[in-house]
JSON list of C-alpha atoms in Angstrom, two decimals:
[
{"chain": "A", "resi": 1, "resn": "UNK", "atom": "CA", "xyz": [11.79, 11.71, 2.07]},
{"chain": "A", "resi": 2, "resn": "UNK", "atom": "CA", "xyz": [10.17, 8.53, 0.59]},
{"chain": "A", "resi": 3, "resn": "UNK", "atom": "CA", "xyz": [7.47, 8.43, 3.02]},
{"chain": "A", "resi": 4, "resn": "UNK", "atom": "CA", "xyz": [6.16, 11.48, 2.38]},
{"chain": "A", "resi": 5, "resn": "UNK", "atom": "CA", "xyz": [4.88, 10.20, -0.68]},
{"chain": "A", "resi": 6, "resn": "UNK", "atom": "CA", "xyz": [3.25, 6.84, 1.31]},
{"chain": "A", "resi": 7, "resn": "UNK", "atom": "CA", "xyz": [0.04, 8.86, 2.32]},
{"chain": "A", "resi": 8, "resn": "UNK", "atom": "CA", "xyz": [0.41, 9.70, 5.56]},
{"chain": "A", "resi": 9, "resn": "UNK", "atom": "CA", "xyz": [-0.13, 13.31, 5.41]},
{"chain": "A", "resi": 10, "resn": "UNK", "atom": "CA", "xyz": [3.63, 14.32, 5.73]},
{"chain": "A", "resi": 11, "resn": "UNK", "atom": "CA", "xyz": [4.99, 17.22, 3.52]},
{"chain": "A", "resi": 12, "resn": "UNK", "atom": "CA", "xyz": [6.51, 15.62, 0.30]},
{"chain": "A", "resi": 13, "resn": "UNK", "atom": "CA", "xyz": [10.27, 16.01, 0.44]},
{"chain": "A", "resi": 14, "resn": "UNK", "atom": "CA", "xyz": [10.89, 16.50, 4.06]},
{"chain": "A", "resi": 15, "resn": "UNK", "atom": "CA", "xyz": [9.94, 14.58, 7.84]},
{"chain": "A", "resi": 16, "resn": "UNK", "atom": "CA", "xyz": [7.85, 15.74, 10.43]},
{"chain": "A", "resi": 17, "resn": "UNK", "atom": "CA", "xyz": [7.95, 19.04, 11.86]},
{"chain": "A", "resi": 18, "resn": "UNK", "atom": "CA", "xyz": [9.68, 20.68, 8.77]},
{"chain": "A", "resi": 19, "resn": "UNK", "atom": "CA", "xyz": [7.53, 23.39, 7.21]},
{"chain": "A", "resi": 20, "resn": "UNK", "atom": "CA", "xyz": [8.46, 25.11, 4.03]},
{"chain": "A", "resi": 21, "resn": "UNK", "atom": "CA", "xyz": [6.40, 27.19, 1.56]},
{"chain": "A", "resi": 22, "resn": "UNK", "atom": "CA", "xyz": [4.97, 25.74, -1.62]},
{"chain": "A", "resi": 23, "resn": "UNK", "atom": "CA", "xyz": [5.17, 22.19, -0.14]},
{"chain": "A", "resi": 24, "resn": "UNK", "atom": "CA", "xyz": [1.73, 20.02, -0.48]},
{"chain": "A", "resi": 25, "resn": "UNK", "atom": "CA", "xyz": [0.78, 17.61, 2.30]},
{"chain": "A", "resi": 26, "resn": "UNK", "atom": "CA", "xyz": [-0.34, 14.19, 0.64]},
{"chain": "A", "resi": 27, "resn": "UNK", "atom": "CA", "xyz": [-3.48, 13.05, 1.82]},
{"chain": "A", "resi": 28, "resn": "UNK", "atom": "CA", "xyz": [-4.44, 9.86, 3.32]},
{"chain": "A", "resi": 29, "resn": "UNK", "atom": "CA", "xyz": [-6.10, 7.40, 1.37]},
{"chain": "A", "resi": 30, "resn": "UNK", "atom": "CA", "xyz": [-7.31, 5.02, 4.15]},
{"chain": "A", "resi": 31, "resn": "UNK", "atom": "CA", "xyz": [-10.31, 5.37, 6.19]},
{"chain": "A", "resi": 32, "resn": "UNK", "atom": "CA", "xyz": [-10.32, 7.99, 9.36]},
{"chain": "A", "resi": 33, "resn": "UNK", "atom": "CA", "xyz": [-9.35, 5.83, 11.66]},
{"chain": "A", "resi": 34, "resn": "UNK", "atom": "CA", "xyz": [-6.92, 3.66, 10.04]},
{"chain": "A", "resi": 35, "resn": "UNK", "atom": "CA", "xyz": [-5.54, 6.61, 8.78]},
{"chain": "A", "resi": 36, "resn": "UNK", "atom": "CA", "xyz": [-4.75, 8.13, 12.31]},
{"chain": "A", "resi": 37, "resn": "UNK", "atom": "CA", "xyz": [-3.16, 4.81, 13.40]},
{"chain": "A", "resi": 38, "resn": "UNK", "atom": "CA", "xyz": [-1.02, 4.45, 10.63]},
{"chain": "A", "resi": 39, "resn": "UNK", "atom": "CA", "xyz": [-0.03, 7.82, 10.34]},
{"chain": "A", "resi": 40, "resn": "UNK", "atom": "CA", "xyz": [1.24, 7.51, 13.94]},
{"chain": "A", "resi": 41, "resn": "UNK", "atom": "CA", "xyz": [3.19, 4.44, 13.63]},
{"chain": "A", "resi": 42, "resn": "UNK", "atom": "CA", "xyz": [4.42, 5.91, 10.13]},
{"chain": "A", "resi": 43, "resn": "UNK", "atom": "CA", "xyz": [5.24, 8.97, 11.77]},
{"chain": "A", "resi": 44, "resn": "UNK", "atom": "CA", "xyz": [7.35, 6.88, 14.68]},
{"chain": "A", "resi": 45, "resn": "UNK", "atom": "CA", "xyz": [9.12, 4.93, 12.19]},
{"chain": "A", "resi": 46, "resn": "UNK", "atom": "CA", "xyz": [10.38, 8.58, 10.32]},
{"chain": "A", "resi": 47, "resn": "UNK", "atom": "CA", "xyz": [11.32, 10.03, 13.26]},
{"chain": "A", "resi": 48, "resn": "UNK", "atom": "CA", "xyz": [13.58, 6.16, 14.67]},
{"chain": "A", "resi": 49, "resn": "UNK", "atom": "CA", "xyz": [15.24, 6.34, 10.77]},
{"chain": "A", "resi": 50, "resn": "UNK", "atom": "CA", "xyz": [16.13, 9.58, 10.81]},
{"chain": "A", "resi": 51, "resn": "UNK", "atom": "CA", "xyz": [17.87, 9.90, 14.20]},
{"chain": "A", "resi": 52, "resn": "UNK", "atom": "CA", "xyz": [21.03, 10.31, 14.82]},
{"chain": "A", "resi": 53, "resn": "UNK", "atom": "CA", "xyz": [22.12, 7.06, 16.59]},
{"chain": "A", "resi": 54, "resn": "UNK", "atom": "CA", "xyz": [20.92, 3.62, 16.14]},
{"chain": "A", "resi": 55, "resn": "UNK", "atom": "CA", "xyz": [20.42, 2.93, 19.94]},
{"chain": "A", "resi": 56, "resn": "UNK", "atom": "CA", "xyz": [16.80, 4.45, 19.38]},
{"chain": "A", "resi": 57, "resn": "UNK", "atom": "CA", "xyz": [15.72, 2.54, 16.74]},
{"chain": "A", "resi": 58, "resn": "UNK", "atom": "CA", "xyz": [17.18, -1.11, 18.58]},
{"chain": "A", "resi": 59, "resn": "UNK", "atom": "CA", "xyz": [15.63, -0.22, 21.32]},
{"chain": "A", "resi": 60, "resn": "UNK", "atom": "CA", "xyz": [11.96, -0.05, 20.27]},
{"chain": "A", "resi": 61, "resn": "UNK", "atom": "CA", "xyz": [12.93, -2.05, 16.80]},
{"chain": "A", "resi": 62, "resn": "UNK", "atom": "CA", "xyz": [10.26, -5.08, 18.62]},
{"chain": "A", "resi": 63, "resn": "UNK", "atom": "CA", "xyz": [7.48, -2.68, 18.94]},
{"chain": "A", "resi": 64, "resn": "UNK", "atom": "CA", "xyz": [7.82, -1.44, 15.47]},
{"chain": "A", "resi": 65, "resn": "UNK", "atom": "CA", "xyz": [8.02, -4.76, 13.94]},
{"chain": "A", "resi": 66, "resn": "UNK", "atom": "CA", "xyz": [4.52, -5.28, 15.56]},
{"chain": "A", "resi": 67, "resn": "UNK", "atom": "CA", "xyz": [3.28, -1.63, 14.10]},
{"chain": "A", "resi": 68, "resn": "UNK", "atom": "CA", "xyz": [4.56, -2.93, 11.00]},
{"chain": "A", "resi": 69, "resn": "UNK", "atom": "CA", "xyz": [2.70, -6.06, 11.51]},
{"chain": "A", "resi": 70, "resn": "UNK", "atom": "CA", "xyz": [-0.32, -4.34, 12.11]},
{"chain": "A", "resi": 71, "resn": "UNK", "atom": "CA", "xyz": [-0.37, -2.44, 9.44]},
{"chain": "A", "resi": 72, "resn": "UNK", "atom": "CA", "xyz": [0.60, -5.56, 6.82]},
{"chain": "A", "resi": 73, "resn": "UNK", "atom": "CA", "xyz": [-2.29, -7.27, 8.61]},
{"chain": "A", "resi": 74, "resn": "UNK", "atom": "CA", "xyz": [-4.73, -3.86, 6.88]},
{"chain": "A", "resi": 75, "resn": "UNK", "atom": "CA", "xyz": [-3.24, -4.06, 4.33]},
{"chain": "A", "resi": 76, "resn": "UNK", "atom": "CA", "xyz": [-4.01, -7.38, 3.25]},
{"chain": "A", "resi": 77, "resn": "UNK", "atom": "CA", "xyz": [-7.45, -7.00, 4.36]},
{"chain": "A", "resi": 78, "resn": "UNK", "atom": "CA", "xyz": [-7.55, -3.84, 2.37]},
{"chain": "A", "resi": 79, "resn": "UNK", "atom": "CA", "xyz": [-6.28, -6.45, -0.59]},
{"chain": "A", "resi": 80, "resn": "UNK", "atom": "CA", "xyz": [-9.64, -8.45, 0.40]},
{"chain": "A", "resi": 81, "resn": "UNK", "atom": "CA", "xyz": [-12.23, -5.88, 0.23]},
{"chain": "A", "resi": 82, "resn": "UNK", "atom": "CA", "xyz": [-10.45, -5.12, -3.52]},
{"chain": "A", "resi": 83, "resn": "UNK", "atom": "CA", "xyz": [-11.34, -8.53, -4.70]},
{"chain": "A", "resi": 84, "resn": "UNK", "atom": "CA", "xyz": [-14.71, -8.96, -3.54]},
{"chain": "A", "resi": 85, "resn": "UNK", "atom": "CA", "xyz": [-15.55, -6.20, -5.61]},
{"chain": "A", "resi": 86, "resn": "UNK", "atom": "CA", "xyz": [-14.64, -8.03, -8.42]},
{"chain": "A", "resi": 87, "resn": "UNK", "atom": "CA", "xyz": [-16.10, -11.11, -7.13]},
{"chain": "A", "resi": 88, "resn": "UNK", "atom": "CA", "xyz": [-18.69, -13.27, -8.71]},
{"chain": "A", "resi": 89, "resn": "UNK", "atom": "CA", "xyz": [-20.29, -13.38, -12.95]},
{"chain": "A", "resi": 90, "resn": "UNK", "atom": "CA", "xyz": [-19.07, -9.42, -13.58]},
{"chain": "A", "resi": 91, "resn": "UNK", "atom": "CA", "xyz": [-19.99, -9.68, -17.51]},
{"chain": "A", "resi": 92, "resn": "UNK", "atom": "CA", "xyz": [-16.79, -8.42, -18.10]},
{"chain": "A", "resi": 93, "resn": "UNK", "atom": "CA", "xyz": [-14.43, -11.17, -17.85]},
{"chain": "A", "resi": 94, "resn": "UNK", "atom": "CA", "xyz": [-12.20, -9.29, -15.17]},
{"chain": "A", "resi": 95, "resn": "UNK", "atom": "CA", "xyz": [-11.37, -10.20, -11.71]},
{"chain": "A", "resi": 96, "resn": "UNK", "atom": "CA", "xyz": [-8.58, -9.07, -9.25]},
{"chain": "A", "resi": 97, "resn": "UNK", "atom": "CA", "xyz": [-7.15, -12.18, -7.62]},
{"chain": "A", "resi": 98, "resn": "UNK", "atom": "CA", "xyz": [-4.62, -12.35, -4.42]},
{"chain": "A", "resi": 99, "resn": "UNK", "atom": "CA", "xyz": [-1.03, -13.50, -5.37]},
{"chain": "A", "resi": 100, "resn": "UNK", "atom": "CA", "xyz": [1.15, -14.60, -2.65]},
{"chain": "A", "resi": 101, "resn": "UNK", "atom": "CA", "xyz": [4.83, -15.94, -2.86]},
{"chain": "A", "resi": 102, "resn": "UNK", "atom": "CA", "xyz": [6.89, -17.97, -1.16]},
{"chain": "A", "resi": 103, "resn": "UNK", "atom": "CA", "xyz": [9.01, -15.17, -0.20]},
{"chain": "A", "resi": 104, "resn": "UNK", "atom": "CA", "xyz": [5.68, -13.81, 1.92]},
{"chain": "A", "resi": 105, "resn": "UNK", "atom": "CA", "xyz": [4.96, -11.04, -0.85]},
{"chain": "A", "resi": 106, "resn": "UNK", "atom": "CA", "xyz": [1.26, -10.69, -1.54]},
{"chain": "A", "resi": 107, "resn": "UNK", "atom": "CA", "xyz": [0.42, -8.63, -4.40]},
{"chain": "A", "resi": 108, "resn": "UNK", "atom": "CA", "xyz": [-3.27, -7.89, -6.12]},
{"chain": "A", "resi": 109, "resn": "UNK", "atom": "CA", "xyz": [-3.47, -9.51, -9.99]},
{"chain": "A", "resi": 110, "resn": "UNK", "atom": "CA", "xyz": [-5.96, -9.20, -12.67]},
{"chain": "A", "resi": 111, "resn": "UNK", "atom": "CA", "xyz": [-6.96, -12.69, -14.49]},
{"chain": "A", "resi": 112, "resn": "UNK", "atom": "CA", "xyz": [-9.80, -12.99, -16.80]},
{"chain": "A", "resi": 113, "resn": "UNK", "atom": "CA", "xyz": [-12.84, -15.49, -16.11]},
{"chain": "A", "resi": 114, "resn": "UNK", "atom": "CA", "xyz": [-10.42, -18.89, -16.99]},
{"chain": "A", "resi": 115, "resn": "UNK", "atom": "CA", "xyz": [-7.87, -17.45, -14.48]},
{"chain": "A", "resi": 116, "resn": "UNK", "atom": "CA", "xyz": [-5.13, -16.04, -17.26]},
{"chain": "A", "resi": 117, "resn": "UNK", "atom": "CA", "xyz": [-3.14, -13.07, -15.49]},
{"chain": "A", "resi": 118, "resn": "UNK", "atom": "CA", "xyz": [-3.41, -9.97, -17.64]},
{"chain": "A", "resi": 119, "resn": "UNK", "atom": "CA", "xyz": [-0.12, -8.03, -18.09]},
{"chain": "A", "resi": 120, "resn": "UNK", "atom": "CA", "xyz": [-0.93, -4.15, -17.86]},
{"chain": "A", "resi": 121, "resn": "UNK", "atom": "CA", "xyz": [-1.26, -3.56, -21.53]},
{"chain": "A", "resi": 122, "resn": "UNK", "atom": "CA", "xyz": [-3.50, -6.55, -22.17]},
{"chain": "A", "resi": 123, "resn": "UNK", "atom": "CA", "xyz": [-5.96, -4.93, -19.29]},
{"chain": "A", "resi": 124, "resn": "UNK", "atom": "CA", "xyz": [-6.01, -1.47, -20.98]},
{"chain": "A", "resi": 125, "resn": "UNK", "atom": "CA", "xyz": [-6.88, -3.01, -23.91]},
{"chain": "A", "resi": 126, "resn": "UNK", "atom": "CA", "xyz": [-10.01, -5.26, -22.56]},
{"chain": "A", "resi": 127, "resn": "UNK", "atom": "CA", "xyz": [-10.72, -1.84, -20.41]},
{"chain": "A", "resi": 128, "resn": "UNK", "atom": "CA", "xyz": [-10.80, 0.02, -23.97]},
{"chain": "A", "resi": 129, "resn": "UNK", "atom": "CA", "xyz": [-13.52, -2.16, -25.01]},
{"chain": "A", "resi": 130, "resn": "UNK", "atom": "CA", "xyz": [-15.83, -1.43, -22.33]},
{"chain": "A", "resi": 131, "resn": "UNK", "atom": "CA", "xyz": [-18.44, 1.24, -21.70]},
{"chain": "A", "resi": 132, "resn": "UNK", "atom": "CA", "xyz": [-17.20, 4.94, -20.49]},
{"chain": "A", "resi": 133, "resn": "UNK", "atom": "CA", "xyz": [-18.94, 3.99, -16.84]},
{"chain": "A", "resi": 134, "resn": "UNK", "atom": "CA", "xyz": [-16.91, 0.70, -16.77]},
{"chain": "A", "resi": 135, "resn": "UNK", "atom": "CA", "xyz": [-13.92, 1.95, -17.81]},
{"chain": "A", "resi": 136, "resn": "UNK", "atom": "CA", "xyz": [-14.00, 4.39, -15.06]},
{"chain": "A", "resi": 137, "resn": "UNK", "atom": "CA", "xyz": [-14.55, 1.98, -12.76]},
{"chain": "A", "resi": 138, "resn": "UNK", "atom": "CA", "xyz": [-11.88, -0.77, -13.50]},
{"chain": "A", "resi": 139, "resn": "UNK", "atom": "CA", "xyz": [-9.10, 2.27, -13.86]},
{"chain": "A", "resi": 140, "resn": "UNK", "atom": "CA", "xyz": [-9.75, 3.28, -10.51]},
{"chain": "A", "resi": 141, "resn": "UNK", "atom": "CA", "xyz": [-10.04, -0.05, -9.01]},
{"chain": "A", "resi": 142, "resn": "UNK", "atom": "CA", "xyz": [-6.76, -0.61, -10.82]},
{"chain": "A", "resi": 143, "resn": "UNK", "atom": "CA", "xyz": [-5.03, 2.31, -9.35]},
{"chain": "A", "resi": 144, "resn": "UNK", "atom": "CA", "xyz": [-6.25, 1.33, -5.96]},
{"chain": "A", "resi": 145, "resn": "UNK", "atom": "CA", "xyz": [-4.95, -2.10, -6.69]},
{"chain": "A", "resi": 146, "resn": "UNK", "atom": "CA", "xyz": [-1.67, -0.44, -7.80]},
{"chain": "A", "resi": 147, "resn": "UNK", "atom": "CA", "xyz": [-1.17, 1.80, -4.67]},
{"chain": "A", "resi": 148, "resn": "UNK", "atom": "CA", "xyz": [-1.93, -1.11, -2.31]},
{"chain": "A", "resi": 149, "resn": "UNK", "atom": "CA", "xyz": [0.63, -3.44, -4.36]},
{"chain": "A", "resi": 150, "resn": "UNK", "atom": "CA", "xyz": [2.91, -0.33, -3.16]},
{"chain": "A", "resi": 151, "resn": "UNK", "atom": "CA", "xyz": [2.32, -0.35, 0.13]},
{"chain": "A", "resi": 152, "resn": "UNK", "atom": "CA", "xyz": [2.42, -3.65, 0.95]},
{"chain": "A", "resi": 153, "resn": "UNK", "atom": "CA", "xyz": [6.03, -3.09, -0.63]},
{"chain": "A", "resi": 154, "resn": "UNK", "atom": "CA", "xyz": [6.73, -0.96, 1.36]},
{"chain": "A", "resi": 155, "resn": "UNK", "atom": "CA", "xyz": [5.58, -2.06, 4.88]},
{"chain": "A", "resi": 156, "resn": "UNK", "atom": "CA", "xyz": [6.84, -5.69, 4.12]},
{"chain": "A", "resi": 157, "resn": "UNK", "atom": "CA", "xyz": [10.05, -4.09, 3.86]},
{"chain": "A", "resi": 158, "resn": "UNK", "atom": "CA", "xyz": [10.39, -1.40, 6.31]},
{"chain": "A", "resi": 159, "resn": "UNK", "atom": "CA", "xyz": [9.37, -4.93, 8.77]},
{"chain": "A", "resi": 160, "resn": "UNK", "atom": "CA", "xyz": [11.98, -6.52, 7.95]},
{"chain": "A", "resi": 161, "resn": "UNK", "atom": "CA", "xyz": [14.75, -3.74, 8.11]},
{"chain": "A", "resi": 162, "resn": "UNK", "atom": "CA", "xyz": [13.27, -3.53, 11.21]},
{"chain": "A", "resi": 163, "resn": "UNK", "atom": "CA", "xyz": [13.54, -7.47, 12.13]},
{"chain": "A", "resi": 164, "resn": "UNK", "atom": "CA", "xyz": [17.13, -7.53, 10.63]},
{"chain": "A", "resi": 165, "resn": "UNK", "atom": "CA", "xyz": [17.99, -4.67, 13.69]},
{"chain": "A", "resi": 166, "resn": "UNK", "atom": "CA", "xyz": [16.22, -6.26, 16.31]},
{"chain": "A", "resi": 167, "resn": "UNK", "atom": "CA", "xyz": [17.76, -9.57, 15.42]}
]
């Protein structure tokens, strides 16, 4: 199942409550607490999909809209706490920037210091340049800029399946 692979601790391949040998759990990458909240509501919404009827999922379709809200809402402030740590005279040139659409997509974006957007390959290549340390650092702040991009994704659409039912 998809979701197994969106961090929330559920056995890749299969939903809650399935056990099997040889299957990894994925771990969590938020913080404790978010973590146990979202893996709740992300646990609800496997369980409404997966049933057998639609009358379950219409009937609490409002409440998981606002789960889904919820966890845009940490998401985006996840997004935030990303940029800030690119804030500011770096040295390097690099800074992830918040991109949001009209279509209410927000997405993290690398620019350089005049505010170009780098394409991936042009940001491996200024990363290539850069000390070991640094290098380091911006490819893991670009993977967690990657796997947020994902999520939000993810949860923007799994709202609005969810709207589209309620509606």
């Amino acid at each position: 199942m998809a979701l197994g692979s969106f961090g929330v601790g559920l056995p890749v391949g299969s939903s809650k409550g399935v056990k099997g040998k040889g299957r990894e759990r994925v771990p969590a990458p938020m913080g404790d607490g978010q973590a146990n909240d979202s893996t709740s509501d992300a646990e609800r919404m496997v369980q409404l999909w997966t049933a057998e009827d639609a009358a379950a999922a219409i009937q609490s379709s409002g409440r998981t809209v606002m789960a889904l809200t919820r966890m845009l809402q940490a998401i985006h402030d996840e997004m935030a706490q990303l940029c800030q740590k690119t804030r500011g005279s770096n040295g390097v040139g690099l800074q992830l920037t918040i991109q949001r659409r009209t279509s209410g997509a927000v997405s993290l974006r690398w620019k350089t210091s005049n505010q170009c957007t780098l394409s991936a390959e042009a940001l491996a290549q200024r990363l290539s340049a850069l000390p070991p340390d640094a290098q380091r650092w911006y490819a893991e702040l670009d993977q967690q800029a990657r796997w947020t991009n994902t999520k939000e994704r993810l949860v923007r659409h799994a709202r609005q399946v969810m709207r589209d039912l309620y509606a």
